[in-house]
XYZ file of C-alpha atoms in Angstrom:
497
model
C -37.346 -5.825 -57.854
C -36.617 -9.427 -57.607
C -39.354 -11.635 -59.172
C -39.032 -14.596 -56.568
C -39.424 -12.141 -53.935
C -42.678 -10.185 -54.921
C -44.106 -12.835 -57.194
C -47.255 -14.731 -55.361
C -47.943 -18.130 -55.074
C -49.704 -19.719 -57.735
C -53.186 -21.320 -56.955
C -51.195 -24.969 -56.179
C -50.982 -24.888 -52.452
C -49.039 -27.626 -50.487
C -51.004 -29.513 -48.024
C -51.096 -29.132 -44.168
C -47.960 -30.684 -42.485
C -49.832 -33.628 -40.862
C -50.378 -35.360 -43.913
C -48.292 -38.397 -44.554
C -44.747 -37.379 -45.388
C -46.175 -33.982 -45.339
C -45.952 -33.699 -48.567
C -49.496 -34.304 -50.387
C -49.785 -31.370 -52.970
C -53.332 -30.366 -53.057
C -54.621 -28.483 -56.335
C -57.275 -25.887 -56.664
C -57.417 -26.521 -60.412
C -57.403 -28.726 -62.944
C -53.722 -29.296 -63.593
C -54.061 -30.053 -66.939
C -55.795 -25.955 -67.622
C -52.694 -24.457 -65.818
C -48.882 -24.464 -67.573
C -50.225 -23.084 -70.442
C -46.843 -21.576 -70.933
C -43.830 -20.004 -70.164
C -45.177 -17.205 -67.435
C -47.565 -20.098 -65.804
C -44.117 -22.096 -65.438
C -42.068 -19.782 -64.295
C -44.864 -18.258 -61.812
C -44.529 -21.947 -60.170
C -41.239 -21.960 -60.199
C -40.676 -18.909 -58.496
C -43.620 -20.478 -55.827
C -40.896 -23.478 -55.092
C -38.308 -20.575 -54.836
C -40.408 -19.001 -52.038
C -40.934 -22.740 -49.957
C -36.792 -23.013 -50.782
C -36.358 -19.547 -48.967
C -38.302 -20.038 -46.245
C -37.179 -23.544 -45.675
C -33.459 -22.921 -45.697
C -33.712 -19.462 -43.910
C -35.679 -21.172 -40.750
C -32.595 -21.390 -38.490
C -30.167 -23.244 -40.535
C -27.356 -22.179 -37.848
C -29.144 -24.926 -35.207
C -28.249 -27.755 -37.898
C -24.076 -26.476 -38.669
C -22.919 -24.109 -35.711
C -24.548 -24.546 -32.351
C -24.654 -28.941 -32.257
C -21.265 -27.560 -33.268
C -20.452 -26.119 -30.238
C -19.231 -23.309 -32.564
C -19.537 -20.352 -29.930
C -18.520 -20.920 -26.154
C -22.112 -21.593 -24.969
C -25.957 -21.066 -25.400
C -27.871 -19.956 -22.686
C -31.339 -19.887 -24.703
C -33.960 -22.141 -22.931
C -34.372 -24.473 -26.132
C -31.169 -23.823 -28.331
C -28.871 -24.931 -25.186
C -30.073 -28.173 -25.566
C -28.930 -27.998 -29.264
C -25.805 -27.189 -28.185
C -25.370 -30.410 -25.681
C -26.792 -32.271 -28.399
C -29.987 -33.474 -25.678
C -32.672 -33.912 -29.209
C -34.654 -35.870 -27.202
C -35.816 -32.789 -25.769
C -39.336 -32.791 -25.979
C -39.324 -28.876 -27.999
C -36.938 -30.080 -30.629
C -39.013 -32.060 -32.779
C -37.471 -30.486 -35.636
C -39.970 -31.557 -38.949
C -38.716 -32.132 -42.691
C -41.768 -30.751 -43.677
C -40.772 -27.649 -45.433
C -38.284 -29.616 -47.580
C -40.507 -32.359 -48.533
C -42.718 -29.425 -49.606
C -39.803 -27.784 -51.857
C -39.749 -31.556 -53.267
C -43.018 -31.719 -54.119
C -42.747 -28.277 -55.850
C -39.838 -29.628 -57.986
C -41.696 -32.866 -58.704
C -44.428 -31.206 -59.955
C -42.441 -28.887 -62.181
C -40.599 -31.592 -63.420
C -44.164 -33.627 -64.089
C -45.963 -30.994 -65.707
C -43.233 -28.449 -67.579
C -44.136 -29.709 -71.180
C -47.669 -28.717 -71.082
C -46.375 -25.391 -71.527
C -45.001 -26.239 -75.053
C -41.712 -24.048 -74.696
C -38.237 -24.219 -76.531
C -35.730 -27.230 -76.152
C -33.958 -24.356 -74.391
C -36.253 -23.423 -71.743
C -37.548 -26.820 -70.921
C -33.828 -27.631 -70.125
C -33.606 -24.491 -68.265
C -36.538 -25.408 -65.770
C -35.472 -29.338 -65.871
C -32.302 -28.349 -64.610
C -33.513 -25.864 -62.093
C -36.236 -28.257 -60.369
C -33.259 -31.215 -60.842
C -31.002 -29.080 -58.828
C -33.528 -27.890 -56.041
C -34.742 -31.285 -55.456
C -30.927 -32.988 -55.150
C -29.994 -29.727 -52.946
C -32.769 -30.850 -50.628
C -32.322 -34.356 -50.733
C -28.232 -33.861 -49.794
C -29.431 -31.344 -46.809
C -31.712 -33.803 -45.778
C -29.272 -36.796 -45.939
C -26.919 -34.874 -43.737
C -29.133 -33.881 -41.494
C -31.493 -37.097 -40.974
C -29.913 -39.694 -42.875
C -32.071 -42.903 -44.030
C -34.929 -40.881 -45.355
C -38.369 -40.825 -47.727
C -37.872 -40.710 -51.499
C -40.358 -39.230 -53.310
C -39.767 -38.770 -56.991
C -43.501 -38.021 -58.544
C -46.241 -35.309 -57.292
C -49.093 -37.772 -57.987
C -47.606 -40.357 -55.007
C -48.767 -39.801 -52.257
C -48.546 -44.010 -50.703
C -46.812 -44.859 -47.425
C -43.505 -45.242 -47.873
C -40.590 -45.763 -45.610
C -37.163 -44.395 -45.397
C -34.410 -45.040 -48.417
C -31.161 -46.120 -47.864
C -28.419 -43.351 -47.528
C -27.149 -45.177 -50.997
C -30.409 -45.179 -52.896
C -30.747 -41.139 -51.845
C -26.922 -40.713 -52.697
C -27.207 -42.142 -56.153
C -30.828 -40.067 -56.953
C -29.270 -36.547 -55.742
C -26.126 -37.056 -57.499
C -27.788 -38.083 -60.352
C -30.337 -35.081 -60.087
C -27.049 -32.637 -59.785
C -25.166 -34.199 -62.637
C -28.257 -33.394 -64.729
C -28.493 -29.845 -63.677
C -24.967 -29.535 -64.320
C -25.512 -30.270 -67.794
C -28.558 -28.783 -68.225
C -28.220 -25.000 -66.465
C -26.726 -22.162 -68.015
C -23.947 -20.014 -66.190
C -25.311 -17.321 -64.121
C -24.888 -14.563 -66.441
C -26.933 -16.098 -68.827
C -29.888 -17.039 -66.172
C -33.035 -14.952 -67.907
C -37.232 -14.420 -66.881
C -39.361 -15.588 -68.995
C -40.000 -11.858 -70.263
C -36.265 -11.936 -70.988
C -34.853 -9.814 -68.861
C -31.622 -10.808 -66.675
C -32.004 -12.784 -63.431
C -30.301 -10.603 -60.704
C -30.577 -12.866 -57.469
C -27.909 -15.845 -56.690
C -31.246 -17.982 -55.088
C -31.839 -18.984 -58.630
C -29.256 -22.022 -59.512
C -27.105 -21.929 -62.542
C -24.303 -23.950 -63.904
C -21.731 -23.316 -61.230
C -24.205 -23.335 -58.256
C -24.708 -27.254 -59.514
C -20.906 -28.049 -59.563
C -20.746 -26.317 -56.582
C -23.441 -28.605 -54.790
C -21.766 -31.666 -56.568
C -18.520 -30.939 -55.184
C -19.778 -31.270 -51.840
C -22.103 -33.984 -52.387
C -19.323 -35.770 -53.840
C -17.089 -35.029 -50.903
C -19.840 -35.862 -47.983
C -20.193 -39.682 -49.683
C -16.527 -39.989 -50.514
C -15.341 -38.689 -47.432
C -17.675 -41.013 -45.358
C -17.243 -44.099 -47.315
C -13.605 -43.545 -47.982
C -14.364 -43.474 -51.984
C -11.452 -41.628 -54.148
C -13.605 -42.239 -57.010
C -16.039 -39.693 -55.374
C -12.949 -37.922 -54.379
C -11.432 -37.077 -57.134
C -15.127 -35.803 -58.669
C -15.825 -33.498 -55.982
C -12.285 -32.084 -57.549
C -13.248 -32.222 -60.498
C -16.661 -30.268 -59.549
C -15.170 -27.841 -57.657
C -11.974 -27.019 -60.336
C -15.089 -26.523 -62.798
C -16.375 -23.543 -60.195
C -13.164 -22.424 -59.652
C -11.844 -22.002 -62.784
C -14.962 -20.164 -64.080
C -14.429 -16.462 -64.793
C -18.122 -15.984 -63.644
C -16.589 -15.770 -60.257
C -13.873 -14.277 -58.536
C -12.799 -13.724 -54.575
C -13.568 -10.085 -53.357
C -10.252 -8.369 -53.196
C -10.420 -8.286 -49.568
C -12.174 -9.653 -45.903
C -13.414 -5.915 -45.506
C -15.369 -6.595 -49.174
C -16.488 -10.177 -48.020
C -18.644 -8.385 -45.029
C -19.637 -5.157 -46.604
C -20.503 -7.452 -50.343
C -20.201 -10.833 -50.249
C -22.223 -11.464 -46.794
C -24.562 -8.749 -48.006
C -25.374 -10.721 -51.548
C -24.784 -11.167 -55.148
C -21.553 -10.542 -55.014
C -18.541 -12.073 -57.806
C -17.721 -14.704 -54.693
C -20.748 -15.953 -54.380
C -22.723 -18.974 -56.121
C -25.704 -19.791 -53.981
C -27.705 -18.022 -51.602
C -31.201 -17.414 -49.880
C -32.417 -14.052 -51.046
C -32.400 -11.845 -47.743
C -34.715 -9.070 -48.650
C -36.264 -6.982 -51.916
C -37.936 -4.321 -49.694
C -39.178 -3.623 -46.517
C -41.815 -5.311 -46.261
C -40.293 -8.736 -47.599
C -37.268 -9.841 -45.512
C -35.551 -12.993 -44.137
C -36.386 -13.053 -39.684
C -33.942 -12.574 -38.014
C -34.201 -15.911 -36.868
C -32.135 -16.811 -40.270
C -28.933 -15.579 -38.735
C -27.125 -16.989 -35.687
C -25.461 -13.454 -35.701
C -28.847 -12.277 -34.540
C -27.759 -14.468 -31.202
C -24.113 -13.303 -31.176
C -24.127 -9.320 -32.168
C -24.584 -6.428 -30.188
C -22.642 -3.333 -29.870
C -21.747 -1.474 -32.105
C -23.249 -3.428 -35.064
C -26.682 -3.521 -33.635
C -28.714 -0.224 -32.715
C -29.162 1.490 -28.915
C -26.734 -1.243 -27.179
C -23.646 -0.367 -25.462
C -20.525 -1.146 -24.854
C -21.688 -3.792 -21.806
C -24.646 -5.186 -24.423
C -22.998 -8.229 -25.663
C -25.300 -9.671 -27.723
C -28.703 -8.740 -28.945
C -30.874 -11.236 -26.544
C -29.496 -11.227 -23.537
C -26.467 -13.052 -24.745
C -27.583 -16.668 -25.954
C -24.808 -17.111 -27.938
C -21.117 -16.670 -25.827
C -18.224 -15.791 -28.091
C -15.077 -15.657 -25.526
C -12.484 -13.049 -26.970
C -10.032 -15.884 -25.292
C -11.527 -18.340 -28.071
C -11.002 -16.012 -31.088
C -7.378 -14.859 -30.416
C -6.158 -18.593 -30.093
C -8.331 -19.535 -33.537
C -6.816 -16.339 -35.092
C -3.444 -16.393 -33.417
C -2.175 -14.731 -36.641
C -2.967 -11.111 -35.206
C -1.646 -9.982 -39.303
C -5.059 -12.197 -40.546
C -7.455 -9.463 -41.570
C -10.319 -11.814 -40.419
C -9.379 -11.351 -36.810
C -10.073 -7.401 -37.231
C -12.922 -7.573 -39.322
C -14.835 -10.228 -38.174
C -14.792 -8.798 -34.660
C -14.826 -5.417 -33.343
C -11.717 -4.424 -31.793
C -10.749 -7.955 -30.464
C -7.940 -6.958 -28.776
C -8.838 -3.368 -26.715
C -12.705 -4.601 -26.334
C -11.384 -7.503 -24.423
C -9.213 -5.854 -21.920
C -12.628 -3.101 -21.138
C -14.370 -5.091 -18.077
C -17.409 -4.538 -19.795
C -16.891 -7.136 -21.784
C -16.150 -9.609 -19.734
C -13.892 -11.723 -21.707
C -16.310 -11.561 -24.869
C -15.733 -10.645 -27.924
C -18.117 -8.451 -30.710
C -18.993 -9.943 -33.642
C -19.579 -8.068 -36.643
C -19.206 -10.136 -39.795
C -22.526 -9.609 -40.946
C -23.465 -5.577 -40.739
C -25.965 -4.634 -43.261
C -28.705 -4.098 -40.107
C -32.584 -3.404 -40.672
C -34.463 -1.219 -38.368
C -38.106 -1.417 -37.321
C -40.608 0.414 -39.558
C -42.487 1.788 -36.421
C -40.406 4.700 -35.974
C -38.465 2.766 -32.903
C -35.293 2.621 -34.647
C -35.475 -0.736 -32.939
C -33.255 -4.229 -34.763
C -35.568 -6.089 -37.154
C -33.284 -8.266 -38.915
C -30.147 -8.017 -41.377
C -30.199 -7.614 -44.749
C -27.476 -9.851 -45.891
C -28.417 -12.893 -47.818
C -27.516 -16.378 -46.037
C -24.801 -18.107 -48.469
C -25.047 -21.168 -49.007
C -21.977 -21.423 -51.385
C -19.418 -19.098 -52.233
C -15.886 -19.337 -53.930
C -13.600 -19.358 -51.315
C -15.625 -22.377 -49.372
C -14.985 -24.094 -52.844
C -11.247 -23.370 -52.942
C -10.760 -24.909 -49.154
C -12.648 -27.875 -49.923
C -10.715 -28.770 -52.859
C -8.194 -28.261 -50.780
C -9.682 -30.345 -48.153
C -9.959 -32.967 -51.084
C -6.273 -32.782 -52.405
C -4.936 -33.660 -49.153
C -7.319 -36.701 -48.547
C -6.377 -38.010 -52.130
C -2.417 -37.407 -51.141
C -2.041 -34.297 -52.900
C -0.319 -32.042 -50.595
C 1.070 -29.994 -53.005
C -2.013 -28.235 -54.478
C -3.769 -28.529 -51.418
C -1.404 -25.618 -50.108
C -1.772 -23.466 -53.644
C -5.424 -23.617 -52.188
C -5.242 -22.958 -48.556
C -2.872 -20.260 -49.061
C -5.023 -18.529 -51.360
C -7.425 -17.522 -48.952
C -4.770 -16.924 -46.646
C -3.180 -14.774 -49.094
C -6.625 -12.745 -49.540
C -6.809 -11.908 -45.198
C -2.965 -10.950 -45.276
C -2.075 -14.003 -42.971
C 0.655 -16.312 -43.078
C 0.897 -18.846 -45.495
C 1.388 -22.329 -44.860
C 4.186 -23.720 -42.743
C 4.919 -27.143 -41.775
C 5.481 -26.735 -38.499
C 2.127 -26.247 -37.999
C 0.949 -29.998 -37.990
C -1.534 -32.028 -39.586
C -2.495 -30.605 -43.126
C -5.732 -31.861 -42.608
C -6.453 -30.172 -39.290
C -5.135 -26.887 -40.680
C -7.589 -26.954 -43.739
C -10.027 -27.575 -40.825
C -9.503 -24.989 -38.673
C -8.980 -22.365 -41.870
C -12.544 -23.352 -43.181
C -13.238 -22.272 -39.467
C -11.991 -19.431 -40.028
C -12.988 -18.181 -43.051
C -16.582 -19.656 -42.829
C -16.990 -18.644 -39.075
C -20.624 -19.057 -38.154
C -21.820 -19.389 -42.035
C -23.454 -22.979 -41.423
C -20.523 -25.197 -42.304
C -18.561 -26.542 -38.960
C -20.493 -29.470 -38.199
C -20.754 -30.594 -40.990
C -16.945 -30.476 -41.870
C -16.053 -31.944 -38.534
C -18.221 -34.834 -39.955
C -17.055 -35.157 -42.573
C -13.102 -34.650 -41.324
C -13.928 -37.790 -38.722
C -13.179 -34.957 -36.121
C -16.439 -34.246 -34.357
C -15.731 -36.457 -31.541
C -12.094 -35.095 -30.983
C -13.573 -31.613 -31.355
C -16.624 -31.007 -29.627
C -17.305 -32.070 -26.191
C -21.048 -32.977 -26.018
C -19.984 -35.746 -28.724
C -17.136 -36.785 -26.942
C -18.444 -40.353 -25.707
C -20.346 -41.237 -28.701
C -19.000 -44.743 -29.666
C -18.886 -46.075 -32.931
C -21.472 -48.618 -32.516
C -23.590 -45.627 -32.134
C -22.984 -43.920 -34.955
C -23.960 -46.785 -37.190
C -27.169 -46.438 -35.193
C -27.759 -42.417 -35.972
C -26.410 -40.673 -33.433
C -25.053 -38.056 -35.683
C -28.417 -37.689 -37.679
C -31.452 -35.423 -36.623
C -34.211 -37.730 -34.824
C -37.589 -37.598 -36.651
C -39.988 -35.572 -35.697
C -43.594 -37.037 -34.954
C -45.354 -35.563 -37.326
C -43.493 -38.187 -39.988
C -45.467 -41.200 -38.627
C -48.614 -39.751 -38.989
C -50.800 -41.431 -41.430
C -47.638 -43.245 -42.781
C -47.249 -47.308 -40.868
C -44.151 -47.589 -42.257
C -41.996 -44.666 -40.994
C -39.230 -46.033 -38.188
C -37.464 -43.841 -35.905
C -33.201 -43.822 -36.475
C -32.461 -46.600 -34.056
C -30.135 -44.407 -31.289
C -32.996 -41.731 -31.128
C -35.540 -44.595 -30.186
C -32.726 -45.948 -27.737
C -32.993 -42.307 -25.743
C -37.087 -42.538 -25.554
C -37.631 -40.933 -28.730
């Protein structure tokens, strides 16, 4: 049983989402009676795991794949305006709340550990873990709103207005070189009673090179910085060359054991479920949007998708992305591309069944619930393709092939040609294809320069409006509440927001 499932709360609750920054911790006891030691500490820590959980399981496929454009439309009433990028849509006032609240869970860990009066080793341990949740959360919430809050101490609770993108940059990096240091590899991640840690939610050495390889490679990549460059190379060579992990052997393994959890390839991920009555919604999963038949129970052949088809995934779209009908992807990603497609059931679509591991209803229905699978937010071979990614943009060609041919290698496609074009843009497209619908294209076509060129609802977004925030998330109105200082991002206030 995993403890940061089935462990409760301790008695510090986090206070009610209007307050200002919506982040006020509220304490039902004296602070200074609780971390008397070890098991108080960890019982908190396990609390923050919970708010991490559910913050980064509540439909983290609306931030990377649908404003994306990642599937061939969205018919949902709200989600389609997602997908045309239309935030001003009254619905999507999208809060930070639940991250601010994982903040203030790591700022009070990080206030209050050495009460507990544990070993040099363990205080590092729990330093390093709140260190690495809080820069996690501030680099998710830099890419996602941009000029943001900084909140560094669980006794502030003041007005404050939005950092700079720099001053955040140079805090979460700072917060992930620390954990880096201060973590031990996975295999060495223990309770307090000892025994082993067995769930990949709980960050270790490699999860925070992981995180600063990509941190690294956002701010580098935006403010054309080699310096950054060449660490998020460094970062990532540190994951890669660790013998804690290892690709599975095949794409048949990465659905049936990496997308399921825990697996050798991956390094960080949202625990998906201990036991039946503790598991992820399905709202957690844009497959829930995309799968039907035969991955899903009682639909047919004709059932596309699992709610009457909000998510379109042409079969058109997938042959031309995986033109290489030897890359194991194609087959195992989707059902049958080829013969489902010609069926006029189908009509044109294709069937999705990357993620598998399906949960039934406990009523005796037999009815979907959910899946099972964890949601990954790092793994090895996203590593490997963004070094590669990296190489190239430093001018490395070289090993940026050794890289994007190793994950070619591993789905039994082609390797690398020049005749296909732009190294950069085939990089792209693989981490398309090997990362299909796992939270990571719009943020790579950001991050590329490529969104515009790539995605038609951003297609007549000037420059002058991405200085102003048109890439960023507007801010929801429960922000200014209590708080005179909080500003809307400038293009969201030009569209009535």
């Amino acid at each position: 049983m995993r403890k940061i499932i089935t462990i409760l709360c301790t008695c510090f609750i986090l206070a009610s989402c209007d307050d200002m920054l919506e982040t006020t911790p509220e304490v039902s006891v004296n602070i200074n009676n609780y971390w008397q030691n070890e098991q108080e500490v960890e019982s908190f820590a396990n609390s923050m795991h919970l708010y991490f959980r559910s913050a980064y399981s509540n439909i983290p496929w609306v931030f990377g794949e649908t404003r994306a454009q990642s599937t061939d439309g969205m018919s949902n009433w709200l989600w389609k305006y997602v997908y045309e990028n239309e935030l001003d849509y009254g619905y999507l006032s999208y809060s930070w709340s639940s991250y601010y609240k994982v903040i203030a869970c790591a700022n009070t860990i990080l206030d209050n550990y050495h009460r507990a009066g544990m070993s040099t080793e363990r205080n590092n341990y729990y330093v390093g873990m709140a260190r690495f949740v809080r820069a996690y959360t501030y680099f998710f919430i830099t890419k996602i709103w941009g000029e943001a809050p900084l909140v560094t101490s669980s006794t502030d609770v003041s007005e404050r207005g939005k950092a700079t993108i720099d001053e955040l940059r140079d805090f979460l990096l700072a917060d992930a070189e620390a954990a880096a240091e201060l973590l031990p590899e996975y295999s060495q991640l223990t309770w307090a009673d000892g025994t082993s840690v067995d769930t990949k939610q709980m960050p270790s050495k490699g999860a925070a090179y992981a995180l600063l390889a990509h941190a690294y490679a956002w701010f580098g990549s935006l403010d054309n910085n080699n310096e950054m460059l060449q660490k998020s190379v460094a970062a990532a060579t540190k994951v890669i060359d660790n013998t804690e992990y290892s690709l599975a052997s095949d794409i048949e393994s990465v659905c049936e054991d990496v997308m399921l959890g825990n697996s050798s390839e991956g390094v960080l991920e949202i625990e998906g479920r201990a036991n039946s009555d503790d598991q992820l919604t399905s709202y957690a999963f844009l497959a829930t949007l995309c799968t039907g038949y035969p991955i899903i129970p009682k639909k047919n052949i004709g059932d596309i998708a699992n709610w009457d088809m909000y998510n379109t995934i042409l079969a058109s779209s997938v042959k031309d992305l995986f033109s290489d009908i030897n890359d194991e992807r194609r087959s195992e990603y989707f059902y049958e591309l080829d013969a489902m497609s010609e069926l006029s059931e189908s009509k044109g679509r294709a069937y999705l069944q990357k993620w598998r591991h399906v949960v039934v209803a406990t009523d005796g229905t037999g009815d979907f619930a959910t899946f099972e699978d964890n949601v990954i937010l790092f793994r090895l071979a996203d590593i490997i393709l963004l070094r590669a990614e990296i190489y190239n943009r430093l001018g490395n060609s070289t090993d940026a092939i050794v890289d994007l041919n190793t994950i070619r290698t591993r789905a039994k496609a082609n390797t690398y040609d020049a005749s296909e074009g732009d190294l950069k843009l085939v990089i792209l497209e693989e981490r398309y294809k090997e990362l299909y619908l796992e939270n990571c294209r719009f943020f790579d076509l950001v991050r590329n320069g490529e969104l515009r060129n790539m995605v038609e609802s951003f297609k007549d977004i000037t420059d002058q409006n991405i200085e102003d925030g048109a890439l960023y998330w507007p801010i929801s109105e429960g922000a200014f509440t209590n708080n005179s200082k909080m500003r809307q991002n400038i293009y969201w206030k030009q569209q009535g927001m």
